[in-house]
CSV table of C-alpha atoms and ligand atoms in Angstrom, one decimal:
chain,number,residue,atom,x,y,z
A,1,CYS,CA,97.3,108.3,119.2
A,2,ALA,CA,94.6,105.7,118.9
A,3,ARG,CA,91.9,108.0,118.6
A,4,PRO,CA,92.3,110.0,115.4
A,5,SER,CA,92.0,113.7,116.4
A,6,SER,CA,89.0,115.5,114.9
A,7,SER,CA,90.8,118.7,113.9
A,8,LYS,CA,94.2,119.7,112.7
A,9,LYS,CA,96.1,121.3,114.8
A,10,LYS,CA,99.4,123.2,113.9
A,11,ASP,CA,102.7,121.4,114.5
A,12,LEU,CA,104.4,123.8,117.2
A,13,ASN,CA,107.1,121.1,118.1
A,14,SER,CA,108.3,120.2,114.5
A,15,HIS,CA,111.7,121.2,115.5
A,16,ILE,CA,111.7,118.5,118.0
A,17,THR,CA,109.9,115.8,115.9
A,18,THR,CA,112.2,116.5,113.0
A,19,GLU,CA,115.1,115.2,115.0
A,20,LEU,CA,113.5,112.4,116.4
A,21,GLU,CA,112.2,111.2,113.1
A,22,LYS,CA,115.7,111.0,112.0
A,23,LEU,CA,116.4,108.3,114.5
A,24,ALA,CA,113.2,106.7,114.2
A,25,THR,CA,113.9,106.2,110.5
A,26,THR,CA,117.5,105.0,111.1
A,27,TYR,CA,116.4,102.7,113.7
A,28,LYS,CA,114.0,101.3,111.3
A,29,SER,CA,116.4,100.8,108.5
A,30,LYS,CA,118.6,99.1,110.8
A,31,ASN,CA,115.5,96.5,111.5
A,32,ASP,CA,115.4,97.9,115.2
A,33,THR,CA,111.7,98.0,114.9
A,34,TRP,CA,111.1,97.8,118.4
A,35,ARG,CA,113.2,101.1,119.2
A,36,ALA,CA,111.9,102.6,116.0
A,37,LEU,CA,108.3,102.2,117.2
A,38,GLY,CA,108.9,103.5,120.5
A,39,TYR,CA,110.3,106.8,118.9
A,40,GLN,CA,107.1,106.7,116.4
A,41,LYS,CA,104.9,106.7,119.3
A,42,ALA,CA,106.4,109.4,121.1
A,43,ILE,CA,106.7,111.5,118.1
A,44,SER,CA,102.8,111.1,117.5
A,45,ALA,CA,102.4,112.2,121.1
A,46,ILE,CA,104.6,115.3,120.5
A,47,ARG,CA,102.8,116.1,117.5
A,48,ASN,CA,99.4,115.9,119.2
A,49,TYR,CA,100.3,118.2,122.0
A,50,PRO,CA,98.7,121.3,121.6
A,51,ARG,CA,101.6,123.8,123.1
A,52,GLU,CA,105.2,124.5,122.2
A,53,ILE,CA,107.0,122.5,124.7
A,54,SER,CA,109.6,124.5,126.5
A,55,THR,CA,110.9,122.5,129.3
A,56,ARG,CA,112.1,118.8,129.9
A,57,GLU,CA,109.4,118.6,132.9
A,58,GLU,CA,106.9,119.5,130.6
A,59,ALA,CA,107.9,116.9,127.8
A,60,LEU,CA,107.9,114.5,130.8
A,61,LYS,CA,104.2,114.8,131.2
A,62,ILE,CA,103.2,113.8,127.9
A,63,PRO,CA,102.2,110.3,127.8
A,64,GLY,CA,104.6,108.3,125.7
A,65,VAL,CA,107.6,110.2,126.6
A,66,GLY,CA,109.9,108.8,129.2
A,67,ALA,CA,112.8,110.2,131.1
A,68,ARG,CA,115.3,109.5,128.4
A,69,LEU,CA,113.2,111.0,125.5
A,70,ALA,CA,112.6,113.9,127.8
A,71,ASP,CA,116.3,114.6,128.1
A,72,LYS,CA,116.7,114.6,124.2
A,73,VAL,CA,113.7,116.9,124.0
A,74,ALA,CA,115.4,119.3,126.4
A,75,GLU,CA,118.8,118.8,124.3
A,76,ILE,CA,116.7,120.0,121.3
A,77,ILE,CA,115.2,122.8,123.0
A,78,GLU,CA,118.4,124.1,124.1
A,79,SER,CA,120.8,123.4,121.1
A,80,GLY,CA,118.2,123.2,118.3
A,81,ARG,CA,119.9,120.0,117.5
A,82,LEU,CA,120.4,116.3,119.0
A,83,ARG,CA,124.0,114.8,119.1
A,84,LYS,CA,122.7,111.3,118.8
A,85,VAL,CA,121.5,112.1,115.5
A,86,ALA,CA,125.2,112.6,114.2
A,87,GLU,CA,126.2,109.5,116.0
A,88,VAL,CA,123.4,107.2,114.8
A,89,CYS,CA,122.2,108.4,111.4
A,90,GLU,CA,125.4,109.4,109.9
A,91,GLY,CA,127.9,106.7,109.9
A,92,GLU,CA,128.8,104.8,107.0
A,93,GLU,CA,126.6,101.8,107.7
A,94,ALA,CA,123.5,103.9,108.1
A,95,GLU,CA,124.2,105.8,104.9
A,96,THR,CA,124.6,102.6,103.3
A,97,LEU,CA,121.4,101.3,104.5
A,98,LYS,CA,119.6,104.3,103.6
A,99,LEU,CA,120.9,104.1,100.1
A,100,PHE,CA,120.0,100.1,99.9
A,101,MET,CA,116.5,100.9,101.2
A,102,GLY,CA,115.8,102.9,98.3
A,103,VAL,CA,115.7,100.0,95.9
A,104,TRP,CA,112.2,99.3,95.2
A,105,GLY,CA,111.5,95.8,96.9
A,106,ALA,CA,114.3,96.2,99.2
A,107,GLY,CA,113.5,96.7,103.1
A,108,PRO,CA,115.5,96.9,106.0
A,109,HIS,CA,116.2,93.1,106.1
A,110,THR,CA,117.5,92.9,102.7
A,111,ALA,CA,119.5,96.3,103.2
A,112,GLN,CA,121.1,94.9,106.2
A,113,ALA,CA,121.9,91.5,104.1
A,114,TRP,CA,123.7,93.3,101.7
A,115,TYR,CA,125.6,95.4,104.1
A,116,THR,CA,126.7,92.4,105.8
A,117,GLN,CA,127.8,90.7,102.7
A,118,GLY,CA,130.1,93.5,102.2
A,119,PHE,CA,128.4,95.8,99.5
A,120,ARG,CA,128.6,99.4,99.9
A,121,THR,CA,127.3,100.8,96.5
A,122,LEU,CA,124.5,100.4,93.9
A,123,ASP,CA,127.3,99.4,91.6
A,124,ASP,CA,128.2,96.3,94.0
A,125,LEU,CA,124.5,95.4,93.9
A,126,PHE,CA,124.4,95.4,90.2
A,127,THR,CA,127.3,93.1,90.0
A,128,LYS,CA,127.4,91.2,93.0
A,129,ALA,CA,124.1,90.8,95.0
A,130,THR,CA,121.5,88.3,94.2
A,131,LEU,CA,118.2,90.4,93.3
A,132,THR,CA,114.7,89.7,93.1
A,133,ARG,CA,112.7,90.7,90.2
A,134,HIS,CA,111.4,93.6,91.8
A,135,GLN,CA,114.7,94.4,93.0
A,136,GLU,CA,116.5,94.1,89.7
A,137,ILE,CA,113.6,96.9,88.5
A,138,GLY,CA,114.1,99.0,91.5
A,139,LEU,CA,117.8,99.1,91.2
A,140,ARG,CA,117.5,99.7,87.2
A,141,LEU,CA,115.4,102.5,87.7
A,142,TYR,CA,116.8,103.7,91.1
A,143,LYS,CA,117.4,107.3,89.9
A,144,ASP,CA,114.2,107.9,88.7
A,145,LEU,CA,112.0,106.3,91.5
A,146,ASN,CA,113.7,108.0,94.1
A,147,ILE,CA,112.8,111.4,92.6
A,148,ARG,CA,109.3,112.4,93.9
A,149,ILE,CA,106.7,113.4,91.3
A,150,PRO,CA,105.4,117.0,91.3
A,151,ARG,CA,101.5,117.3,91.4
A,152,THR,CA,101.4,118.7,87.7
A,153,GLU,CA,102.8,115.7,86.8
A,154,ALA,CA,100.8,113.1,88.8
A,155,ALA,CA,97.6,115.3,87.1
A,156,GLU,CA,99.0,114.4,83.6
A,157,ILE,CA,99.5,110.9,84.5
A,158,GLU,CA,96.0,110.5,85.9
A,159,THR,CA,94.7,112.2,82.6
A,160,TYR,CA,96.6,109.6,80.6
A,161,VAL,CA,95.1,106.8,82.5
A,162,ARG,CA,91.5,108.2,82.7
A,163,GLU,CA,91.6,109.0,79.1
A,164,THR,CA,92.4,105.5,78.3
A,165,ALA,CA,89.9,103.9,80.7
A,166,LEU,CA,87.2,106.0,79.3
A,167,GLY,CA,88.0,104.7,75.9
A,168,LEU,CA,87.4,101.3,76.7
A,169,VAL,CA,84.2,101.6,79.3
A,170,GLY,CA,82.2,104.8,79.3
A,171,ASP,CA,81.2,106.6,82.7
A,172,LEU,CA,83.8,105.3,85.0
A,173,LYS,CA,84.5,107.0,88.3
A,174,VAL,CA,88.4,107.8,88.2
A,175,GLU,CA,90.1,109.2,91.4
A,176,VAL,CA,93.7,109.9,92.2
A,177,CYS,CA,94.2,108.9,96.3
A,178,GLY,CA,97.3,108.8,98.4
A,179,SER,CA,99.4,111.9,98.8
A,180,TYR,CA,97.8,113.6,95.9
A,181,ARG,CA,94.4,113.4,97.3
A,182,ARG,CA,95.8,114.6,100.8
A,183,GLY,CA,97.2,117.7,98.9
A,184,LYS,CA,100.8,117.1,99.0
A,185,ALA,CA,103.0,119.3,96.5
A,186,THR,CA,105.3,115.9,95.6
A,187,CYS,CA,104.1,112.5,95.5
A,188,GLY,CA,106.1,109.2,95.7
A,189,ASP,CA,103.8,107.6,93.2
A,190,VAL,CA,100.2,107.9,91.6
A,191,ASP,CA,97.6,105.9,93.1
A,192,MET,CA,94.4,105.6,91.2
A,193,LEU,CA,91.3,104.1,92.1
A,194,ILE,CA,88.7,103.4,89.5
A,195,THR,CA,85.1,102.3,90.0
A,196,HIS,CA,81.9,102.3,87.9
A,197,PRO,CA,78.6,103.8,89.4
A,198,ASP,CA,76.2,101.0,87.7
A,199,GLY,CA,78.1,98.4,90.2
A,200,HIS,CA,79.3,95.9,87.5
A,201,SER,CA,80.7,97.6,84.3
A,202,HIS,CA,84.1,97.9,86.2
A,203,GLU,CA,84.5,94.3,85.8
A,204,ASN,CA,85.5,94.4,82.3
A,205,LEU,CA,88.1,97.0,82.8
A,206,PHE,CA,91.4,95.9,84.3
A,207,ARG,CA,93.1,93.5,82.0
A,208,PRO,CA,92.1,95.4,78.8
A,209,LEU,CA,93.3,98.8,80.6
A,210,LEU,CA,96.5,97.2,81.4
A,211,SER,CA,97.1,95.7,78.0
A,212,HIS,CA,96.1,99.2,76.5
A,213,LEU,CA,98.6,101.0,78.7
A,214,ARG,CA,101.4,98.3,78.0
A,215,GLN,CA,101.1,98.6,74.0
A,216,THR,CA,101.3,102.4,74.1
A,217,GLY,CA,104.7,101.8,75.9
A,218,PHE,CA,103.1,103.7,78.8
A,219,LEU,CA,103.8,101.1,81.4
A,220,THR,CA,107.3,100.2,81.1
A,221,ASP,CA,107.8,97.5,84.2
A,222,ASP,CA,105.0,95.8,86.0
A,223,LEU,CA,105.8,94.8,89.8
A,224,VAL,CA,102.5,93.2,91.0
A,225,CYS,CA,99.3,92.5,89.6
A,226,GLN,CA,96.7,91.2,92.0
A,227,GLU,CA,93.4,89.9,91.1
A,228,ASP,CA,92.5,87.6,93.9
A,229,ASN,CA,92.1,90.3,96.9
A,230,GLY,CA,88.3,89.8,97.1
A,231,ASN,CA,86.5,91.8,94.8
A,232,GLN,CA,89.4,94.2,94.5
A,233,GLN,CA,91.8,94.6,91.8
A,234,LYS,CA,95.3,96.0,92.2
A,235,TYR,CA,98.3,96.7,90.1
A,236,LEU,CA,101.6,98.2,91.0
A,237,GLY,CA,104.0,99.2,88.6
A,238,VAL,CA,105.9,101.9,86.7
A,239,CYS,CA,105.0,104.2,84.0
A,240,ARG,CA,106.2,107.0,81.7
A,241,LEU,CA,104.6,109.8,79.8
A,242,PRO,CA,105.3,110.1,76.1
A,243,GLY,CA,107.8,113.0,75.3
A,244,LYS,CA,111.2,113.6,75.9
A,245,ASP,CA,113.0,113.8,79.1
A,246,ARG,CA,110.3,112.2,81.0
A,247,LEU,CA,111.2,110.1,84.4
A,248,HIS,CA,109.8,106.5,85.3
A,249,ARG,CA,107.4,107.0,87.9
A,250,ARG,CA,105.6,104.5,90.4
A,251,LEU,CA,101.7,103.9,89.4
A,252,ASP,CA,99.4,102.1,91.5
A,253,ILE,CA,95.8,101.2,90.1
A,254,ILE,CA,93.2,99.7,92.0
A,255,VAL,CA,89.6,98.8,90.2
A,256,VAL,CA,86.9,98.1,93.0
A,257,PRO,CA,83.1,97.4,92.7
A,258,TYR,CA,80.9,100.6,93.4
A,259,ALA,CA,79.8,99.0,97.0
A,260,GLU,CA,83.5,99.2,98.1
A,261,PHE,CA,84.0,102.6,97.0
A,262,ALA,CA,83.7,104.4,100.1
A,263,PRO,CA,86.1,102.2,102.1
A,264,ALA,CA,88.2,101.6,99.3
A,265,ILE,CA,89.0,105.3,98.8
A,266,MET,CA,89.5,106.1,102.2
A,267,TYR,CA,92.0,103.3,102.5
A,268,PHE,CA,93.6,104.3,99.2
A,269,THR,CA,94.0,108.2,100.8
A,270,GLY,CA,95.4,107.4,103.8
A,271,SER,CA,97.9,108.3,105.3
A,272,ALA,CA,99.2,104.7,106.7
A,273,HIS,CA,99.2,106.3,110.0
A,274,PHE,CA,95.6,107.6,109.8
A,275,ASN,CA,94.5,103.8,108.4
A,276,ARG,CA,96.0,102.5,111.5
A,277,SER,CA,94.3,104.6,113.7
A,278,MET,CA,91.1,104.1,112.2
A,279,ARG,CA,91.2,100.3,112.0
A,280,LEU,CA,92.3,100.4,115.7
A,281,LEU,CA,89.4,102.5,116.8
A,282,ALA,CA,86.9,100.5,114.9
A,283,THR,CA,88.5,97.3,116.6
A,284,LYS,CA,87.9,99.0,120.1
A,285,MET,CA,84.5,99.6,119.2
A,286,GLY,CA,83.8,95.9,118.5
A,287,MET,CA,83.7,96.8,114.6
A,288,SER,CA,86.2,96.0,111.7
A,289,LEU,CA,87.6,98.4,109.3
A,290,SER,CA,89.3,97.4,105.8
A,291,GLU,CA,89.4,98.8,102.4
A,292,HIS,CA,86.5,96.5,101.7
A,293,GLY,CA,84.1,97.7,104.2
A,294,LEU,CA,82.9,98.5,107.8
A,295,ARG,CA,81.6,95.6,109.9
A,296,VAL,CA,79.9,95.8,113.2
A,297,GLY,CA,79.2,93.0,115.8
A,298,ILE,CA,82.6,91.7,115.8
A,299,VAL,CA,83.7,89.2,118.6
A,300,ARG,CA,87.0,88.8,119.2
A,301,GLN,CA,89.5,87.0,121.5
A,302,GLY,CA,92.4,88.4,121.8
A,303,ARG,CA,93.6,89.6,118.3
A,304,GLU,CA,91.4,86.8,116.6
A,305,LYS,CA,88.1,87.6,115.4
A,306,LEU,CA,85.4,84.9,116.1
A,307,ASN,CA,82.8,86.1,113.5
A,308,ASP,CA,82.5,88.1,110.4
A,309,GLY,CA,80.0,90.6,111.9
A,310,VAL,CA,77.6,92.4,109.8
A,311,LEU,CA,78.6,94.4,106.8
A,312,VAL,CA,77.2,98.2,107.2
A,313,ASP,CA,76.3,100.3,104.3
A,314,THR,CA,78.8,102.8,103.8
A,315,PRO,CA,78.1,104.8,100.7
A,316,THR,CA,80.2,107.7,101.5
A,317,GLU,CA,83.2,108.4,103.6
A,318,GLU,CA,81.4,110.7,105.9
A,319,SER,CA,79.2,107.7,106.8
A,320,ILE,CA,82.4,106.0,107.9
A,321,PHE,CA,83.1,108.5,109.9
A,322,THR,CA,79.9,108.7,111.5
A,323,HIS,CA,79.5,105.1,112.1
A,324,LEU,CA,82.9,105.5,114.2
A,325,GLY,CA,81.5,108.4,116.3
A,326,LEU,CA,83.9,110.8,114.6
A,327,GLN,CA,83.7,114.2,112.8
A,328,TYR,CA,84.7,114.1,109.0
A,329,ARG,CA,88.1,114.8,108.2
A,330,PRO,CA,89.0,115.9,104.6
A,331,PRO,CA,91.7,114.4,102.8
A,332,HIS,CA,94.3,117.2,103.6
A,333,ASP,CA,93.6,116.6,107.5
A,334,ARG,CA,94.7,112.9,107.1
A,335,ASP,CA,98.2,112.9,107.8
A,336,HIS,CA,98.6,111.6,111.1
B,1,DCP,N1,98.5,102.4,102.7
B,1,DCP,C1,98.3,101.4,104.0
B,1,DCP,N2,99.4,100.8,104.4
B,1,DCP,C2,100.3,100.7,103.9
B,1,DCP,C3,100.4,101.0,102.6
B,1,DCP,C4,99.4,101.8,102.1
B,1,DCP,O1,97.1,102.1,104.7
B,1,DCP,N3,101.3,99.7,104.3
B,1,DCP,C5,97.5,102.9,102.3
B,1,DCP,C6,97.7,104.3,102.8
B,1,DCP,C7,98.4,105.2,101.9
B,1,DCP,C8,97.7,104.5,100.5
B,1,DCP,O2,97.4,103.2,100.7
B,1,DCP,O3,98.0,106.3,101.8
B,1,DCP,C9,98.7,104.6,99.3
B,1,DCP,O4,99.9,104.1,99.8
B,1,DCP,P1,101.4,105.0,99.0
B,1,DCP,O5,102.3,104.1,99.6
B,1,DCP,O6,101.1,105.2,97.9
B,1,DCP,O7,101.5,106.1,99.9
B,1,DCP,P2,101.2,107.8,100.2
B,1,DCP,O8,100.2,108.0,98.7
B,1,DCP,O9,100.2,108.0,101.2
B,1,DCP,O10,102.5,108.7,100.2
B,1,DCP,P3,103.4,108.5,98.6
B,1,DCP,O11,103.4,110.0,98.4
B,1,DCP,O12,104.9,108.0,99.5
B,1,DCP,O13,103.0,107.5,97.9
B,2,MG,MG1,101.3,107.0,96.9
B,3,MN,MN1,101.2,103.7,96.1
């Protein structure tokens, strides 16, 4: 779906999309990007379909659903499941790739390479694989990092970071974005965005904040510390709240200038799929949307931008939707 739909629809065909998702995920982990993308497109189309699909013919009429996919839809409608899922997703190779993809820093390519080298368990990776620094952290903390974070704990992490930040610079604006802001019950990580309404006081925060959080032992491992991303500073790492029995949790922090607050919070709230749709729509309208801002009057040749266009003032997320001719969608309505 190129155009983000303006209101949330009930997912009437989740029994179908759930089965197809399993295939898409497995193909992705097998690096069969082409096939994974085909399924992903069909899944989006089926999700946006406003009625419960009851026949093969009906499925076939949905754009993005071809004959072979319609057969699969029919099989799910009739039997509630897909035999191909067992075939493709439940073999030894698929299970091993899934296991290896759980290592932070390992994508489908690496997982496949490890499998080809004969590794089958995490212990094989520990003892025999050549690991990058990220993968070493991902493997050491494998168990913790593969457990999702309950909302309540994400809120505790937020409070911890917020209070540390406010101890350094007053009147900061601190927001948790990502799946948390979209209202999910559990989160893969905590995504925090920090800015300062005066337009410049955010500049002195990034390094002192990180060194404070390290000193207290809250940050346990650094993954990425990126300062050259235009005016935005980005930290990806691992934290752990003080106290007994706490798990290591993934934490992302971005610090942005106030002028970029709206495009940044929109980007960082996601979902990734929603962001892709919004950027695609902007492109079709001769604009360009990023976490830094919305630009109009972009001339393109194929995919290449021939000019920088003109930055428009976007003080709020609402204003970005308006510029794109869309109705506002609150965060909990931005999953697709
Ligand atoms: N993002 C994006 N494209 C990516 C990665 C991220 O647009 N390739 C944006 C949208 C995401 C946001 O950044 O919602 C945060 O990224 P996360 O990976 O933390 O994703 P979520 O918070 O949405 O989900 P999770 O619960 O898995 O963390
Ligand atoms: Mg997240
Ligand atoms: Mn994140």
